[in-house]
mmCIF file of C-alpha atoms and ligand atoms in Angstrom:
data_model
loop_
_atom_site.group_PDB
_atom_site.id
_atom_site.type_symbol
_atom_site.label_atom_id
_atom_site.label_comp_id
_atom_site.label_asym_id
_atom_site.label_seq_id
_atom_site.Cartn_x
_atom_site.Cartn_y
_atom_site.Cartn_z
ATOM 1 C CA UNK A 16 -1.605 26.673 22.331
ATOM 2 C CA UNK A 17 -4.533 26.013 19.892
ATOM 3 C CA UNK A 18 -4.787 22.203 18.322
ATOM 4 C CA UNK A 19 -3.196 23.349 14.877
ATOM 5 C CA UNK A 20 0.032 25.076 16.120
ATOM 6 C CA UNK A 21 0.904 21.493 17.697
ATOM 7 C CA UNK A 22 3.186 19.204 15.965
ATOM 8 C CA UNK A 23 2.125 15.282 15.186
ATOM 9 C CA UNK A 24 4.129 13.407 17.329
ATOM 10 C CA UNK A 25 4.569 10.645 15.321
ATOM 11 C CA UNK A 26 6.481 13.017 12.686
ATOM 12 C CA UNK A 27 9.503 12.798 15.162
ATOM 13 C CA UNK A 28 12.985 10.365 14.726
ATOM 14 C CA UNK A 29 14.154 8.865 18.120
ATOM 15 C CA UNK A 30 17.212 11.417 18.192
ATOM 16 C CA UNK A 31 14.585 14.510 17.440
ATOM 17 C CA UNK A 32 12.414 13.157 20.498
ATOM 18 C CA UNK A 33 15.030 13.248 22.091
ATOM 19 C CA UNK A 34 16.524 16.777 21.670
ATOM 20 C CA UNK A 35 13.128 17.867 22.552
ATOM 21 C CA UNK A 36 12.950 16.143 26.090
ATOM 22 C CA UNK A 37 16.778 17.894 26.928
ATOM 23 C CA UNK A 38 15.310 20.970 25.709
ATOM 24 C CA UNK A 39 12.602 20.544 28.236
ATOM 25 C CA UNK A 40 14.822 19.508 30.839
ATOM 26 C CA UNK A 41 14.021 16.069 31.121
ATOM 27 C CA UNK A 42 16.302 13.322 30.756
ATOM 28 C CA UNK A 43 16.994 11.554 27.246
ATOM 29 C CA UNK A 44 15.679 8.562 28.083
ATOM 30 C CA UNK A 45 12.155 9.755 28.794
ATOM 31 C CA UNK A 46 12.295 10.010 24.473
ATOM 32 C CA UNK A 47 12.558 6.036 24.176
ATOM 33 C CA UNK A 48 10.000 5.546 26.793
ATOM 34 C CA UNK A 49 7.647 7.520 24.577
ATOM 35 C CA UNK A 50 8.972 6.150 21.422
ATOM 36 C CA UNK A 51 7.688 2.695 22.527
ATOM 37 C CA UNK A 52 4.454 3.572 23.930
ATOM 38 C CA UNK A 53 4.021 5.229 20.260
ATOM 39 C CA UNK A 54 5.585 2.680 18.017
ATOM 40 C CA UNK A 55 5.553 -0.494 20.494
ATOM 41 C CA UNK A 56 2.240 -0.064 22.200
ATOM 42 C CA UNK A 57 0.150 2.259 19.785
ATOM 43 C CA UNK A 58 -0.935 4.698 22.375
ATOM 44 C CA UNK A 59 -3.756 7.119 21.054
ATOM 45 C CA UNK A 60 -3.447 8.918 23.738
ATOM 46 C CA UNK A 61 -0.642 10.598 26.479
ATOM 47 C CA UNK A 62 -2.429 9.837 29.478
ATOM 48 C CA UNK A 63 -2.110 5.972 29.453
ATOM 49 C CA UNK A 64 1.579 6.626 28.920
ATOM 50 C CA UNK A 65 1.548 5.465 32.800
ATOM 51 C CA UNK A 66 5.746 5.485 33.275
ATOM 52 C CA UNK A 67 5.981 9.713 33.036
ATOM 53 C CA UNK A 68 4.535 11.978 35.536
ATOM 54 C CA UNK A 69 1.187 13.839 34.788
ATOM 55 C CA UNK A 70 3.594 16.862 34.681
ATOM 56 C CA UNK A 71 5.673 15.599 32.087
ATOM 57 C CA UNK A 72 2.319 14.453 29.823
ATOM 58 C CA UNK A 73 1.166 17.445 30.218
ATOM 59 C CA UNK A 74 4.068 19.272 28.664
ATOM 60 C CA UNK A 75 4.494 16.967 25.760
ATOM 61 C CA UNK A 76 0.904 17.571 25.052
ATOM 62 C CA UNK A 77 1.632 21.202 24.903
ATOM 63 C CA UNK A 78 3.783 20.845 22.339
ATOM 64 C CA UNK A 79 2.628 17.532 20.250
ATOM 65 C CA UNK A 80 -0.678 16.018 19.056
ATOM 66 C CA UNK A 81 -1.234 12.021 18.405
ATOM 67 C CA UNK A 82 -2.753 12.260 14.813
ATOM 68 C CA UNK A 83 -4.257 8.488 15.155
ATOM 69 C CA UNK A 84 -6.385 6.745 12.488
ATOM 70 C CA UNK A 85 -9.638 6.314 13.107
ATOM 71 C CA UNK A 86 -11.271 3.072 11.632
ATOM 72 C CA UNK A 87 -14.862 4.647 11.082
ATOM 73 C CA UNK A 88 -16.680 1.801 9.460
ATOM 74 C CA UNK A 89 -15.603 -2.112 8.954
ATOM 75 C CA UNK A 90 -17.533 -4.380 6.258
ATOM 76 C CA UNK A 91 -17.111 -7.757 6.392
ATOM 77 C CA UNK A 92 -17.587 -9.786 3.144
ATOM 78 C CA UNK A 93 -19.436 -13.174 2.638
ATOM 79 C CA UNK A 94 -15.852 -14.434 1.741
ATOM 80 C CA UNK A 95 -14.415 -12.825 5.474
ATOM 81 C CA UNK A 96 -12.878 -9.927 3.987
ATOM 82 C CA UNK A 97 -13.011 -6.942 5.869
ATOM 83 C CA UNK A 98 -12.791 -3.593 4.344
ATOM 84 C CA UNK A 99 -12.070 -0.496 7.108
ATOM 85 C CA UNK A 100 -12.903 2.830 6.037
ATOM 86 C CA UNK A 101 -9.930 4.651 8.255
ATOM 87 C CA UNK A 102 -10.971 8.428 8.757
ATOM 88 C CA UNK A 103 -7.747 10.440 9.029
ATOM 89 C CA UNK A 104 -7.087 13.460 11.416
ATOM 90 C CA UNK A 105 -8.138 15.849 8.881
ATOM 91 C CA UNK A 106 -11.562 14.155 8.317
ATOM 92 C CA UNK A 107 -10.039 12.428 4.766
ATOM 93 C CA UNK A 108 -10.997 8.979 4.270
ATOM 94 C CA UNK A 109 -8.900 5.942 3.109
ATOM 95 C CA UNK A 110 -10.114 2.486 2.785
ATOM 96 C CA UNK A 111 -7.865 -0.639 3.809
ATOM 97 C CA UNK A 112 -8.773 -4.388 3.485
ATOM 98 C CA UNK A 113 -7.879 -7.795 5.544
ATOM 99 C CA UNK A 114 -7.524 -10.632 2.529
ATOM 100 C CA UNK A 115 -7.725 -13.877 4.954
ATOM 101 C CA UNK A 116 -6.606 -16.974 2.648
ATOM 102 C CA UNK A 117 -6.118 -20.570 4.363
ATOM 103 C CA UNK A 118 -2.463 -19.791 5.008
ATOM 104 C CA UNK A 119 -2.532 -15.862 5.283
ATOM 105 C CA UNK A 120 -3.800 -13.056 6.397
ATOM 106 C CA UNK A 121 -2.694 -10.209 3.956
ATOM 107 C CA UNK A 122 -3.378 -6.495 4.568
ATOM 108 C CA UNK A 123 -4.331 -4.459 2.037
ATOM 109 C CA UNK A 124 -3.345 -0.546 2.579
ATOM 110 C CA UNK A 125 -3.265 2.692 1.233
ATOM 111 C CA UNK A 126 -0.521 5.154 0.459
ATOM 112 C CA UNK A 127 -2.552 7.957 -0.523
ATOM 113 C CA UNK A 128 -5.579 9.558 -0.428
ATOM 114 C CA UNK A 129 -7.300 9.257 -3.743
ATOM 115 C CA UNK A 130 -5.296 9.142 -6.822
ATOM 116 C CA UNK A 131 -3.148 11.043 -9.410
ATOM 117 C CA UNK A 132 -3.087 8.538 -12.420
ATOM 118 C CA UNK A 133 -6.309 8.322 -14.039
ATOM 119 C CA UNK A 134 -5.751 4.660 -15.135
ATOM 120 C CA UNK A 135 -9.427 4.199 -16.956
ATOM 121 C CA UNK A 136 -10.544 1.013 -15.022
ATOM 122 C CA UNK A 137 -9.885 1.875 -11.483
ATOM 123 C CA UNK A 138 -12.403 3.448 -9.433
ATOM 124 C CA UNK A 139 -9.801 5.221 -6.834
ATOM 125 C CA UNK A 140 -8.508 7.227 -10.147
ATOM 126 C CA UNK A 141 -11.650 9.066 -10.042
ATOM 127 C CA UNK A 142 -11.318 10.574 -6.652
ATOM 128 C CA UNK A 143 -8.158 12.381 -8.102
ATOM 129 C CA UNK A 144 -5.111 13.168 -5.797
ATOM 130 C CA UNK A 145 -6.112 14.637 -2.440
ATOM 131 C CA UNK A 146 -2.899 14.166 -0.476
ATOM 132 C CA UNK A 147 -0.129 12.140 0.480
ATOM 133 C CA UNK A 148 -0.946 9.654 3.485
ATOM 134 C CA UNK A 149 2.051 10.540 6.367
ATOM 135 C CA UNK A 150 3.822 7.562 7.884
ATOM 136 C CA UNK A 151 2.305 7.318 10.591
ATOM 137 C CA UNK A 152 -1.365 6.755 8.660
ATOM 138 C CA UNK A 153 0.052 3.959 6.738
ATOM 139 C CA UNK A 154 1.893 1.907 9.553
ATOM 140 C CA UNK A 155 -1.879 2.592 11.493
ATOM 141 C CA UNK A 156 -4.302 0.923 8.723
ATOM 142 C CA UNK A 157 -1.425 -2.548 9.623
ATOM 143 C CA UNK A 158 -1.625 -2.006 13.141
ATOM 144 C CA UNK A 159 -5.462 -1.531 12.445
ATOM 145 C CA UNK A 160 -5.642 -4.765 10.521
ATOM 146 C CA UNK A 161 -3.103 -6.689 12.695
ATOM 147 C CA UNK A 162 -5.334 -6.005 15.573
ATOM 148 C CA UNK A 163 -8.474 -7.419 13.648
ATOM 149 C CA UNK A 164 -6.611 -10.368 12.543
ATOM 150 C CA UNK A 165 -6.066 -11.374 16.296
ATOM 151 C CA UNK A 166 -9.681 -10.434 17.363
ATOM 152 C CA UNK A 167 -11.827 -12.126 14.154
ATOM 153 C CA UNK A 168 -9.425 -15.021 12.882
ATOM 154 C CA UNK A 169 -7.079 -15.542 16.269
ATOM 155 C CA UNK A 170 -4.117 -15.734 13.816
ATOM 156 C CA UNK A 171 -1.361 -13.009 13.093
ATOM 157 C CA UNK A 172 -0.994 -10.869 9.878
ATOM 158 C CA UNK A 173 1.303 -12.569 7.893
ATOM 159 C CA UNK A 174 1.933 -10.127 4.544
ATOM 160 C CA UNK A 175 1.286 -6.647 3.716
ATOM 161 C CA UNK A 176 0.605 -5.118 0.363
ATOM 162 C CA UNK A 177 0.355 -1.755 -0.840
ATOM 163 C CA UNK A 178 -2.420 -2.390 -3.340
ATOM 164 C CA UNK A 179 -4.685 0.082 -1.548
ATOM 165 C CA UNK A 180 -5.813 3.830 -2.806
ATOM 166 C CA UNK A 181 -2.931 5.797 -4.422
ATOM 167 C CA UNK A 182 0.152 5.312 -5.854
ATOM 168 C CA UNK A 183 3.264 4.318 -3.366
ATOM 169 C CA UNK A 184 6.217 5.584 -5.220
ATOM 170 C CA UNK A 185 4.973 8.988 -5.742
ATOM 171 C CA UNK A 186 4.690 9.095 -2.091
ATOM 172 C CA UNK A 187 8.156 7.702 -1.252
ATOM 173 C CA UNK A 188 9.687 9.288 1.545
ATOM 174 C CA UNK A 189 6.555 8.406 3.617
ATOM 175 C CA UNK A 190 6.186 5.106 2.362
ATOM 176 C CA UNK A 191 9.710 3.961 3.199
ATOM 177 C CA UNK A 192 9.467 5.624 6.396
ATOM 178 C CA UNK A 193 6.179 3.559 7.107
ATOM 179 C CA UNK A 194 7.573 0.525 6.239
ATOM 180 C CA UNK A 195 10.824 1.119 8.269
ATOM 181 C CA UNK A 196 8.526 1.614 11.382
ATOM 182 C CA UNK A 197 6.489 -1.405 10.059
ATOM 183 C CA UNK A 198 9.555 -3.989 9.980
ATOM 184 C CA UNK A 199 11.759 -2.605 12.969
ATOM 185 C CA UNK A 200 11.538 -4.550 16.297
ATOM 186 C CA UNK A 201 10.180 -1.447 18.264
ATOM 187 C CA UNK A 202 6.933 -1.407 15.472
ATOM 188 C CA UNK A 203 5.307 -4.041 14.578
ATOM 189 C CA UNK A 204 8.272 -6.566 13.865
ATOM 190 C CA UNK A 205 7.365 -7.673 10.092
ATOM 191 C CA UNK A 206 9.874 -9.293 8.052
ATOM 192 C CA UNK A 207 10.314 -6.822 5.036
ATOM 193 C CA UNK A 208 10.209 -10.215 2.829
ATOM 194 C CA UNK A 209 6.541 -10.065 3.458
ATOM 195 C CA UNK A 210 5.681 -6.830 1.968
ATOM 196 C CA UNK A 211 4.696 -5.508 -1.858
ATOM 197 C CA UNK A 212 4.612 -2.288 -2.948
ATOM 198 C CA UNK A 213 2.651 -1.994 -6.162
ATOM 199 C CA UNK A 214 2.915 0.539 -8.891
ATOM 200 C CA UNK A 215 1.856 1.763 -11.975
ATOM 201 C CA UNK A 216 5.174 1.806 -13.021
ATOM 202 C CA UNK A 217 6.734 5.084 -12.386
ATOM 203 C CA UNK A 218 10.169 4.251 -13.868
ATOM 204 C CA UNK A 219 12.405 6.614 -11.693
ATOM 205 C CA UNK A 220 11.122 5.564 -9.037
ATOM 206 C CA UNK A 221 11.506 1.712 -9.559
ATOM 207 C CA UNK A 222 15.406 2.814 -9.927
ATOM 208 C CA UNK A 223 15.469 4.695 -7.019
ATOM 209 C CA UNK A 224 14.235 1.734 -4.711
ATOM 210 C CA UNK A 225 16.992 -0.054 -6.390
ATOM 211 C CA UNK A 226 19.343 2.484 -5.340
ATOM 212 C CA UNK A 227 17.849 2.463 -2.125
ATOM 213 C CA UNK A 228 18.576 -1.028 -1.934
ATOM 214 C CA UNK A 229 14.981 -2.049 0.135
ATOM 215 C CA UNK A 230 14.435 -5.521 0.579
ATOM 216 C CA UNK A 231 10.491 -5.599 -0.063
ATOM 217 C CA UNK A 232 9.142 -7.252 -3.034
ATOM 218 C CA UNK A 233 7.821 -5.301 -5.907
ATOM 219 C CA UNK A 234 4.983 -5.553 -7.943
ATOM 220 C CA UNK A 235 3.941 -3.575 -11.382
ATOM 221 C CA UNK A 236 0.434 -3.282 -12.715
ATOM 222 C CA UNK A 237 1.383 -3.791 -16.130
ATOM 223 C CA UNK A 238 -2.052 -4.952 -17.879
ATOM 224 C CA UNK A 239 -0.643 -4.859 -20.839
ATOM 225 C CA UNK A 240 2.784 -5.103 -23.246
ATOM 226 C CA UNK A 241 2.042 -3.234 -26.066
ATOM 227 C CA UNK A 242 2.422 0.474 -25.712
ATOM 228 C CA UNK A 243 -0.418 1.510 -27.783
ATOM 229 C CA UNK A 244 -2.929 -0.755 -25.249
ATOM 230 C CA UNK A 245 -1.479 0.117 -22.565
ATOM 231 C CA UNK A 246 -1.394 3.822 -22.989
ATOM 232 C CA UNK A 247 -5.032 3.598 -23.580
ATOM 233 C CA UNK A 248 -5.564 1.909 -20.536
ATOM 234 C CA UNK A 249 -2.656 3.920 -17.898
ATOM 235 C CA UNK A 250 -1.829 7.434 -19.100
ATOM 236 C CA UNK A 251 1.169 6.888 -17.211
ATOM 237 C CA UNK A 252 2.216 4.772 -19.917
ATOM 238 C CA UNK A 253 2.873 8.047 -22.380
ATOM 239 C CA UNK A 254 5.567 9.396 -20.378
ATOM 240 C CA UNK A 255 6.918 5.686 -18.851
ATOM 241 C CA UNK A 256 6.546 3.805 -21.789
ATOM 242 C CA UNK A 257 7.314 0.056 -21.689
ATOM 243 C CA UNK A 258 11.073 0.212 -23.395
ATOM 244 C CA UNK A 259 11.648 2.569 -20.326
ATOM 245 C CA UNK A 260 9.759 0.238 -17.780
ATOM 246 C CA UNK A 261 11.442 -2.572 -18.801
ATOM 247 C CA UNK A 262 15.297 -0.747 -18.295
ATOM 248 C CA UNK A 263 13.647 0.321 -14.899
ATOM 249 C CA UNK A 264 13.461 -3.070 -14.301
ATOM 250 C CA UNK A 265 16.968 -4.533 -15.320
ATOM 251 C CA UNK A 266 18.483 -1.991 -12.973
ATOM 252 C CA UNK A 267 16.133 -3.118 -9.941
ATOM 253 C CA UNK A 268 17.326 -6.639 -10.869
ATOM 254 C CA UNK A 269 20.769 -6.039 -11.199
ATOM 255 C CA UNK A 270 21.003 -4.207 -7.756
ATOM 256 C CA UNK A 271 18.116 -5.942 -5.892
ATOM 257 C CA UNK A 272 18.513 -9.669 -7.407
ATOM 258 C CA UNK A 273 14.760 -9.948 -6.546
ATOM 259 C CA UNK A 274 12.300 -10.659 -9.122
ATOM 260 C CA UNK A 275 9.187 -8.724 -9.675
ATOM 261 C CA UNK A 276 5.690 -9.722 -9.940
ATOM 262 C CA UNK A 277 3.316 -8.731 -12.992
ATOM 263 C CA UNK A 278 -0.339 -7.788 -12.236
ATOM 264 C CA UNK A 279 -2.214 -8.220 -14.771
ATOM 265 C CA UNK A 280 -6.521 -7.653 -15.883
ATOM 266 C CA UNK A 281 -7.499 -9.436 -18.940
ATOM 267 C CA UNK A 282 -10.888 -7.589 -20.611
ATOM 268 C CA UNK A 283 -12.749 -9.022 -23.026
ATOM 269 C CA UNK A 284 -12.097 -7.116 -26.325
ATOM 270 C CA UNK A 285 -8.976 -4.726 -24.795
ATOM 271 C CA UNK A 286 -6.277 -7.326 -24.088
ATOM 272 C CA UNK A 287 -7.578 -10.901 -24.689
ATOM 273 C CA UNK A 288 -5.865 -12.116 -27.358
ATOM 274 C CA UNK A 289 -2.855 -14.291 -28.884
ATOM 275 C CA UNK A 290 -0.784 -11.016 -29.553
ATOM 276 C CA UNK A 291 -1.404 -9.394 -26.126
ATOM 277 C CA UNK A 292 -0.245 -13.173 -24.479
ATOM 278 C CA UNK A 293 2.780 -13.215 -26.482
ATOM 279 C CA UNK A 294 3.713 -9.643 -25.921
ATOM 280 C CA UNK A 295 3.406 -10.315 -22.170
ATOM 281 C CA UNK A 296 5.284 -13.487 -22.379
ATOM 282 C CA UNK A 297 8.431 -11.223 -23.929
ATOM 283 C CA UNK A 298 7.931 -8.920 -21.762
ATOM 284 C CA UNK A 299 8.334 -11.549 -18.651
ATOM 285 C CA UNK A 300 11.589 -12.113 -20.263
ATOM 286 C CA UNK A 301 13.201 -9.087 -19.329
ATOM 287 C CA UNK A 302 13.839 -10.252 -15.259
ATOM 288 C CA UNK A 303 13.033 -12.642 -13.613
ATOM 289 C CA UNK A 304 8.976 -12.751 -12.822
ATOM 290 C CA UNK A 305 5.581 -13.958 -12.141
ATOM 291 C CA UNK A 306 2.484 -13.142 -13.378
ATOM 292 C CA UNK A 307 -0.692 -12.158 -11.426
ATOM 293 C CA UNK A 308 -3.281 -12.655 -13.272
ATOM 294 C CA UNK A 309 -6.133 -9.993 -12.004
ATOM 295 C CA UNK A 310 -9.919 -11.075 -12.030
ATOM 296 C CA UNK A 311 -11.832 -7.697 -13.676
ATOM 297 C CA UNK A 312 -14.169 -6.221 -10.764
ATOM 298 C CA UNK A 313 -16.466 -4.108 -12.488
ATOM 299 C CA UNK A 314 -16.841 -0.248 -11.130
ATOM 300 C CA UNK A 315 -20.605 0.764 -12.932
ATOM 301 C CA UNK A 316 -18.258 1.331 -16.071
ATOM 302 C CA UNK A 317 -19.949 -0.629 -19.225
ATOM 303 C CA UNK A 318 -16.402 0.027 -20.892
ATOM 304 C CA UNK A 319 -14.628 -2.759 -19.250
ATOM 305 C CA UNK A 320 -15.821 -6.192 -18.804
ATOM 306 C CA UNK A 321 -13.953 -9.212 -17.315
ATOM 307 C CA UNK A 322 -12.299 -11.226 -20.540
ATOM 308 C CA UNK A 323 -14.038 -15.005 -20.829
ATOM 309 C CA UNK A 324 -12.561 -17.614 -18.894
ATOM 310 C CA UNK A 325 -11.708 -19.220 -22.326
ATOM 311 C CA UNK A 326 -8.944 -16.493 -22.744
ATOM 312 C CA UNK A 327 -7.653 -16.553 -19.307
ATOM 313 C CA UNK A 328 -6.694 -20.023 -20.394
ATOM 314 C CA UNK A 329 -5.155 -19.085 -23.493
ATOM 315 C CA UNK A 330 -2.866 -16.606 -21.169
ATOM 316 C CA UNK A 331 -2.068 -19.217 -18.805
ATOM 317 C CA UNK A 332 -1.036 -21.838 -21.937
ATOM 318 C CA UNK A 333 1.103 -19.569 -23.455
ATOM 319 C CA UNK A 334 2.893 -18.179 -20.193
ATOM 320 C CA UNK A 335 3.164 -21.832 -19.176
ATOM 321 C CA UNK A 336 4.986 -22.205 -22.301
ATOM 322 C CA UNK A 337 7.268 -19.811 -21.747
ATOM 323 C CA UNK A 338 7.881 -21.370 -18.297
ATOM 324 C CA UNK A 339 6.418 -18.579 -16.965
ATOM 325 C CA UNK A 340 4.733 -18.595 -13.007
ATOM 326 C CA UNK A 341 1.192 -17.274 -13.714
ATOM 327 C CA UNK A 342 -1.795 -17.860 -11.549
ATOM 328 C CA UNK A 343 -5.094 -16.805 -11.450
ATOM 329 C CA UNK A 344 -6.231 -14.505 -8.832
ATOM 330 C CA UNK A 345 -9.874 -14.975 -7.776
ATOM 331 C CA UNK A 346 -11.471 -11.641 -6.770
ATOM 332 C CA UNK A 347 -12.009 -11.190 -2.984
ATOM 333 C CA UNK A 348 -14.305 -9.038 -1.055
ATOM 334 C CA UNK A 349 -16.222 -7.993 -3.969
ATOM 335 C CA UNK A 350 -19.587 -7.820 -2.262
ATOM 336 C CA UNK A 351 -17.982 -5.190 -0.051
ATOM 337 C CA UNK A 352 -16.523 -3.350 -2.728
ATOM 338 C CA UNK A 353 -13.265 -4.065 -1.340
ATOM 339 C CA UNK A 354 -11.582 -5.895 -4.243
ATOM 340 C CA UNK A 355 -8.870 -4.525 -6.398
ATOM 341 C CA UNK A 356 -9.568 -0.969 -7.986
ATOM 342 C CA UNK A 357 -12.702 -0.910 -6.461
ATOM 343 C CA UNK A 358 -11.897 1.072 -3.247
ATOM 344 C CA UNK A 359 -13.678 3.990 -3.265
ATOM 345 C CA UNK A 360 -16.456 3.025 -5.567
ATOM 346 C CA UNK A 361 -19.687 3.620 -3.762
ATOM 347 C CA UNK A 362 -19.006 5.636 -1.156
ATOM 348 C CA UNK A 363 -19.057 9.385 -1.074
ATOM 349 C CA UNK A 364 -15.053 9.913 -0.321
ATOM 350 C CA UNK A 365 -15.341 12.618 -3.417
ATOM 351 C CA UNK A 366 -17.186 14.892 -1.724
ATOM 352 C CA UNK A 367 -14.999 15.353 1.393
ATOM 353 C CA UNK A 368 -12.978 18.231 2.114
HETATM 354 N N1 SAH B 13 -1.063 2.483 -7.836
HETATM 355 C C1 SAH B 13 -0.528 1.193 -7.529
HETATM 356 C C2 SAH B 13 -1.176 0.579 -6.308
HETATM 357 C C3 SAH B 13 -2.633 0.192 -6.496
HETATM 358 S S1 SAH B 13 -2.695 -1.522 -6.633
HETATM 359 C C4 SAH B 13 -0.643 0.290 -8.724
HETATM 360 O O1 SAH B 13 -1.309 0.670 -9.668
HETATM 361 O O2 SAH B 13 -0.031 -0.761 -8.749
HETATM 362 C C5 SAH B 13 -4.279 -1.826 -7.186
HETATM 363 C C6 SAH B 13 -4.262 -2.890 -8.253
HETATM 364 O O3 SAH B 13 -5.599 -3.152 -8.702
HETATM 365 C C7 SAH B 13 -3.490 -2.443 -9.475
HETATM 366 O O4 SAH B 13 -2.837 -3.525 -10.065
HETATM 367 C C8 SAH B 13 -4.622 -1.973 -10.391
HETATM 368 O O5 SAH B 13 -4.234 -1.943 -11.727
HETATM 369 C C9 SAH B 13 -5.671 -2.995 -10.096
HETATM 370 N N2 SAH B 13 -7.021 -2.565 -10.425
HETATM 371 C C10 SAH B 13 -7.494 -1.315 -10.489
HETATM 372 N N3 SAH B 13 -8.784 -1.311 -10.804
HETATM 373 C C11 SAH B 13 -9.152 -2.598 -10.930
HETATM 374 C C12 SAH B 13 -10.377 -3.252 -11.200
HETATM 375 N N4 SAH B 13 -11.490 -2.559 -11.390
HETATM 376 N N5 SAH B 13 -10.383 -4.600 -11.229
HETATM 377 C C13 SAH B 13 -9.268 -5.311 -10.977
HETATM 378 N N6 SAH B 13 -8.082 -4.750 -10.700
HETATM 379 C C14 SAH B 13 -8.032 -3.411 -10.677
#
């Protein structure tokens, strides 16, 4: 059977393995031994799956491929921030990061490759949507970084974000499934409590993880709280606007009880003023939050520059005087290109197919 015709492995539930072993005539339980060695052990390959017979790897890899990430290059930054560039089965490229702080090691990973929003600032927007990353590609870039963690700081991961390439809630199925296989004992164990899916602020979405009642934190890129900014600086803005963003966000409070963080880029001339400060403030009204405020890392753009520190000051007065949470988030990896937005910036991810 040529490579193509076989199915990704990975794409299979428990019970589906599981139908396929009694279909081979094998016994059930041969589908949780593989299961593990998959999820548990992160086996790139049938052969070391050393508890089946060579016959029985053989006929699973008749049927199935193991579509594994490939990290292709690591950068480490001044600051000991590593950036992987993950090469995908289909020759794609994402880009992941490990943020090491004092008291945690944070992954950074991607949901998609490239990037459907065209938010003005952001260098992944320019790589334009390629495809949707499958779940087994996003619980590999953790696994990737949990690994690295162990081998380059000899501490464990401790938090996951999705603040990588792409935007998570217009990849949800995936992204749910990823993070199921990410918490669950038989992955990698992670308390969901730990993890942050970011977006742009696709309302329906936000409702639908309320729905869905998950029990990850989210975060919004919000940038700014006045419509007419912030449609100049997120498209998305025009058909989400902020009264609609902001009902989003009662519901996922109502049914989740969890509040919701604010990211948030001041640039000089865009957003740094009294008005934009106050308009934020109100808008941290709305739910419970906290505010993230976002050091600028430029992208070779002259359009946006990072606001003075003056003004970041001014933000942090006012939202302090709203008894709002805000702190200041100091850029990491930057050398690397591996700070926010910048993923994808000078590397040549455009031009493959
Ligand atoms: N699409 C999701 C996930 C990406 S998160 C989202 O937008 O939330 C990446 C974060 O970095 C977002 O908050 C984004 O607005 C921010 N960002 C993008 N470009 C940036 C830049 N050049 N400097 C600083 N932050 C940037």
């Amino acid at each position: 059977m040529e490579q193509e015709q076989k199915r990704d492995i990975r794409k299979l539930s428990l019970a589906e393995l599981e139908v396929f072993f009694l279909s081979i005539g094998e016994k059930k339980f041969r589908a949780k031994q593989v299961y593990d060695w998959l999820w548990n052990k992160r086996l790139k390959n049938f052969a070391e799956m050393t508890n089946l017979s060579k016959a029985t790897r053989e006929r699973i890899e008749q049927h199935f491929v193991i579509n594994h990430i490939r990290v292709d290059q690591m950068k480490r930054s001044v600051d000991g921030t590593i950036k992987n560039a993950v090469k995908l089965y289909d020759g794609k490229i994402v880009e992941s990061v490990l943020i090491p702080t004092p008291k945690r090691i944070t992954a950074c990973v991607s949901s998609q490759v490239g990037c459907s929003l065209d938010c003005n600032f952001c260098a992944t927007a320019r790589l334009k949507r390629m495809r949707n990353l499958h779940p087994d590609e996003i619980f590999d870039q953790v696994a990737a970084i949990m690994e690295e963690a162990k081998v380059y700081f000899d501490r464990p991961l401790t938090n996951i974000v999705f603040m990588g390439m792409g935007e998570p809630l217009l990849n949800y199925a995936n992204l749910l499934e990823a993070i199921e296989k990410i918490t669950s004992p038989e992955g990698l164990g992670i308390s969901p409590k730990r993890i942050t899916v970011s977006t742009v602020g696709v309302c329906k979405m936000i409702r639908k993880l309320a729905d869905d009642e998950v029990k990850f934190n989210l975060a919004v890129s919000l940038h700014s709280a006045i419509n007419e900014t912030r449609s100049r600086l997120m498209p998305i803005n025009d058909s989400n606007p902020l009264e609609d963003l902001a009902d989003a966000l009662r519901y996922w409070y109502r049914k989740t009880k969890r509040k919701v963080t604010y990211e948030y880029v001041v640039w000089k001339g865009i957003n740094d003023d009294e008005a934009h400060a106050l308009a934020l403030a109100k808008f941290c009204q709305i739910i419970p939050s906290k505010v993230n405020l976002i050091q600028y890392n430029p992208i070779d753009d002259g359009e946006f520059q990072q606001a003075d520190p003056d003004k970041l000051d001014l933000y942090v007065q006012v939202l302090e005087r709203f008894d709002i949470v805000a702190k200041v988030r100091k850029s990491r990896g930057q050398d690397i290109d591996a700070a926010c937005g910048q993923l994808a910036n000078k590397n040549d991810l455009v031009t493959l197919g």
